[in-house]
Amino acid sequence: MRTLRSALMLCIAIALGTPSATYVALPGYAFKTNPTCQRHEPKTKFDKRCDWPRVGFKNFTPPLVTVLGI
C-alpha cells in the first residue's frame, strides 16, 4: 500500500511538473513555443495561441533590481 501511494505521488508530481510536451524551446524564439502552430506574431514577441506560458501579465516589465554591495 505504501509503495502504491509513493508511485501515485510520483506520477502526480511528474504530471504537474511538465506543462505540455508540445511546447519546446527553439533557437531564435523568445518563449517556449509549439512548432506546429501557425504564428500571428513575430518569433521575438509573445503569441497567445502558440507560446507558453498562456497566463501572465500583459505588457509586464519587471522592476529594476539593484544590488547593493556592502
PDB file of C-alpha atoms in Angstrom:
ATOM      1  CA  MET A   1       0.000   0.000   0.000  1.00  0.00           C
ATOM      2  CA  ARG A   2       2.832   2.372   0.824  1.00  0.00           C
ATOM      3  CA  THR A   3       4.587   1.667  -2.492  1.00  0.00           C
ATOM      4  CA  LEU A   4       1.371   2.288  -4.403  1.00  0.00           C
ATOM      5  CA  ARG A   5       0.880   5.620  -2.650  1.00  0.00           C
ATOM      6  CA  SER A   6       4.502   6.618  -3.358  1.00  0.00           C
ATOM      7  CA  ALA A   7       4.154   5.686  -7.035  1.00  0.00           C
ATOM      8  CA  LEU A   8       0.913   7.672  -7.298  1.00  0.00           C
ATOM      9  CA  MET A   9       2.523  10.727  -5.710  1.00  0.00           C
ATOM     10  CA  LEU A  10       5.476  10.455  -8.087  1.00  0.00           C
ATOM     11  CA  CYS A  11       3.165  10.271 -11.119  1.00  0.00           C
ATOM     12  CA  ILE A  12       1.221  13.316  -9.935  1.00  0.00           C
ATOM     13  CA  ALA A  13       4.437  15.287  -9.374  1.00  0.00           C
ATOM     14  CA  ILE A  14       5.702  14.414 -12.856  1.00  0.00           C
ATOM     15  CA  ALA A  15       2.365  15.326 -14.450  1.00  0.00           C
ATOM     16  CA  LEU A  16       2.250  18.688 -12.695  1.00  0.00           C
ATOM     17  CA  GLY A  17       5.897  19.433 -13.417  1.00  0.00           C
ATOM     18  CA  THR A  18       5.631  19.045 -17.184  1.00  0.00           C
ATOM     19  CA  PRO A  19       3.160  21.598 -18.617  1.00  0.00           C
ATOM     20  CA  SER A  20       2.988  20.145 -22.075  1.00  0.00           C
ATOM     21  CA  ALA A  21       5.234  18.159 -24.367  1.00  0.00           C
ATOM     22  CA  THR A  22       4.167  20.241 -27.367  1.00  0.00           C
ATOM     23  CA  TYR A  23       5.953  23.394 -26.174  1.00  0.00           C
ATOM     24  CA  VAL A  24       9.687  23.385 -26.877  1.00  0.00           C
ATOM     25  CA  ALA A  25      12.476  25.947 -26.726  1.00  0.00           C
ATOM     26  CA  LEU A  26      13.643  26.764 -30.250  1.00  0.00           C
ATOM     27  CA  PRO A  27      16.652  28.908 -31.217  1.00  0.00           C
ATOM     28  CA  GLY A  28      15.636  32.476 -32.042  1.00  0.00           C
ATOM     29  CA  TYR A  29      12.274  32.283 -30.262  1.00  0.00           C
ATOM     30  CA  ALA A  30      11.724  34.364 -27.125  1.00  0.00           C
ATOM     31  CA  PHE A  31       9.317  31.859 -25.497  1.00  0.00           C
ATOM     32  CA  LYS A  32       8.726  28.120 -25.464  1.00  0.00           C
ATOM     33  CA  THR A  33       6.536  27.525 -28.487  1.00  0.00           C
ATOM     34  CA  ASN A  34       4.501  24.902 -30.295  1.00  0.00           C
ATOM     35  CA  PRO A  35       6.359  24.359 -33.591  1.00  0.00           C
ATOM     36  CA  THR A  36       3.216  23.133 -35.401  1.00  0.00           C
ATOM     37  CA  CYS A  37       1.192  26.263 -34.560  1.00  0.00           C
ATOM     38  CA  GLN A  38       0.638  28.975 -37.181  1.00  0.00           C
ATOM     39  CA  ARG A  39       2.011  32.164 -35.628  1.00  0.00           C
ATOM     40  CA  HIS A  40       0.374  35.587 -35.892  1.00  0.00           C
ATOM     41  CA  GLU A  41       3.214  37.413 -34.137  1.00  0.00           C
ATOM     42  CA  PRO A  42       6.937  37.537 -34.937  1.00  0.00           C
ATOM     43  CA  LYS A  43       9.021  34.922 -33.138  1.00  0.00           C
ATOM     44  CA  THR A  44      10.528  37.589 -30.867  1.00  0.00           C
ATOM     45  CA  LYS A  45       7.080  38.540 -29.500  1.00  0.00           C
ATOM     46  CA  PHE A  46       4.617  36.538 -27.400  1.00  0.00           C
ATOM     47  CA  ASP A  47       1.891  34.810 -29.440  1.00  0.00           C
ATOM     48  CA  LYS A  48      -1.139  33.850 -27.306  1.00  0.00           C
ATOM     49  CA  ARG A  49      -2.024  30.877 -29.486  1.00  0.00           C
ATOM     50  CA  CYS A  50       1.393  29.296 -29.795  1.00  0.00           C
ATOM     51  CA  ASP A  51       3.588  30.223 -26.834  1.00  0.00           C
ATOM     52  CA  TRP A  52       3.944  29.030 -23.257  1.00  0.00           C
ATOM     53  CA  PRO A  53       3.029  30.241 -20.654  1.00  0.00           C
ATOM     54  CA  ARG A  54      -0.502  31.100 -21.669  1.00  0.00           C
ATOM     55  CA  VAL A  55      -1.042  33.061 -18.460  1.00  0.00           C
ATOM     56  CA  GLY A  56       0.784  36.159 -17.315  1.00  0.00           C
ATOM     57  CA  PHE A  57       0.579  39.908 -17.153  1.00  0.00           C
ATOM     58  CA  LYS A  58       0.096  41.863 -20.357  1.00  0.00           C
ATOM     59  CA  ASN A  59       2.921  44.362 -21.006  1.00  0.00           C
ATOM     60  CA  PHE A  60       4.664  43.357 -17.756  1.00  0.00           C
ATOM     61  CA  THR A  61       8.120  44.780 -17.210  1.00  0.00           C
ATOM     62  CA  PRO A  62       9.945  43.561 -14.123  1.00  0.00           C
ATOM     63  CA  PRO A  63      11.247  46.288 -11.806  1.00  0.00           C
ATOM     64  CA  LEU A  64      14.893  47.204 -11.937  1.00  0.00           C
ATOM     65  CA  VAL A  65      16.837  45.244  -9.383  1.00  0.00           C
ATOM     66  CA  THR A  66      19.879  46.886  -7.886  1.00  0.00           C
ATOM     67  CA  VAL A  67      22.463  45.010  -5.898  1.00  0.00           C
ATOM     68  CA  LEU A  68      23.882  46.941  -3.026  1.00  0.00           C
ATOM     69  CA  GLY A  69      27.431  45.932  -2.205  1.00  0.00           C
ATOM     70  CA  ILE A  70      28.087  46.307   1.479  1.00  0.00           C
TER      71      ILE A  70
END
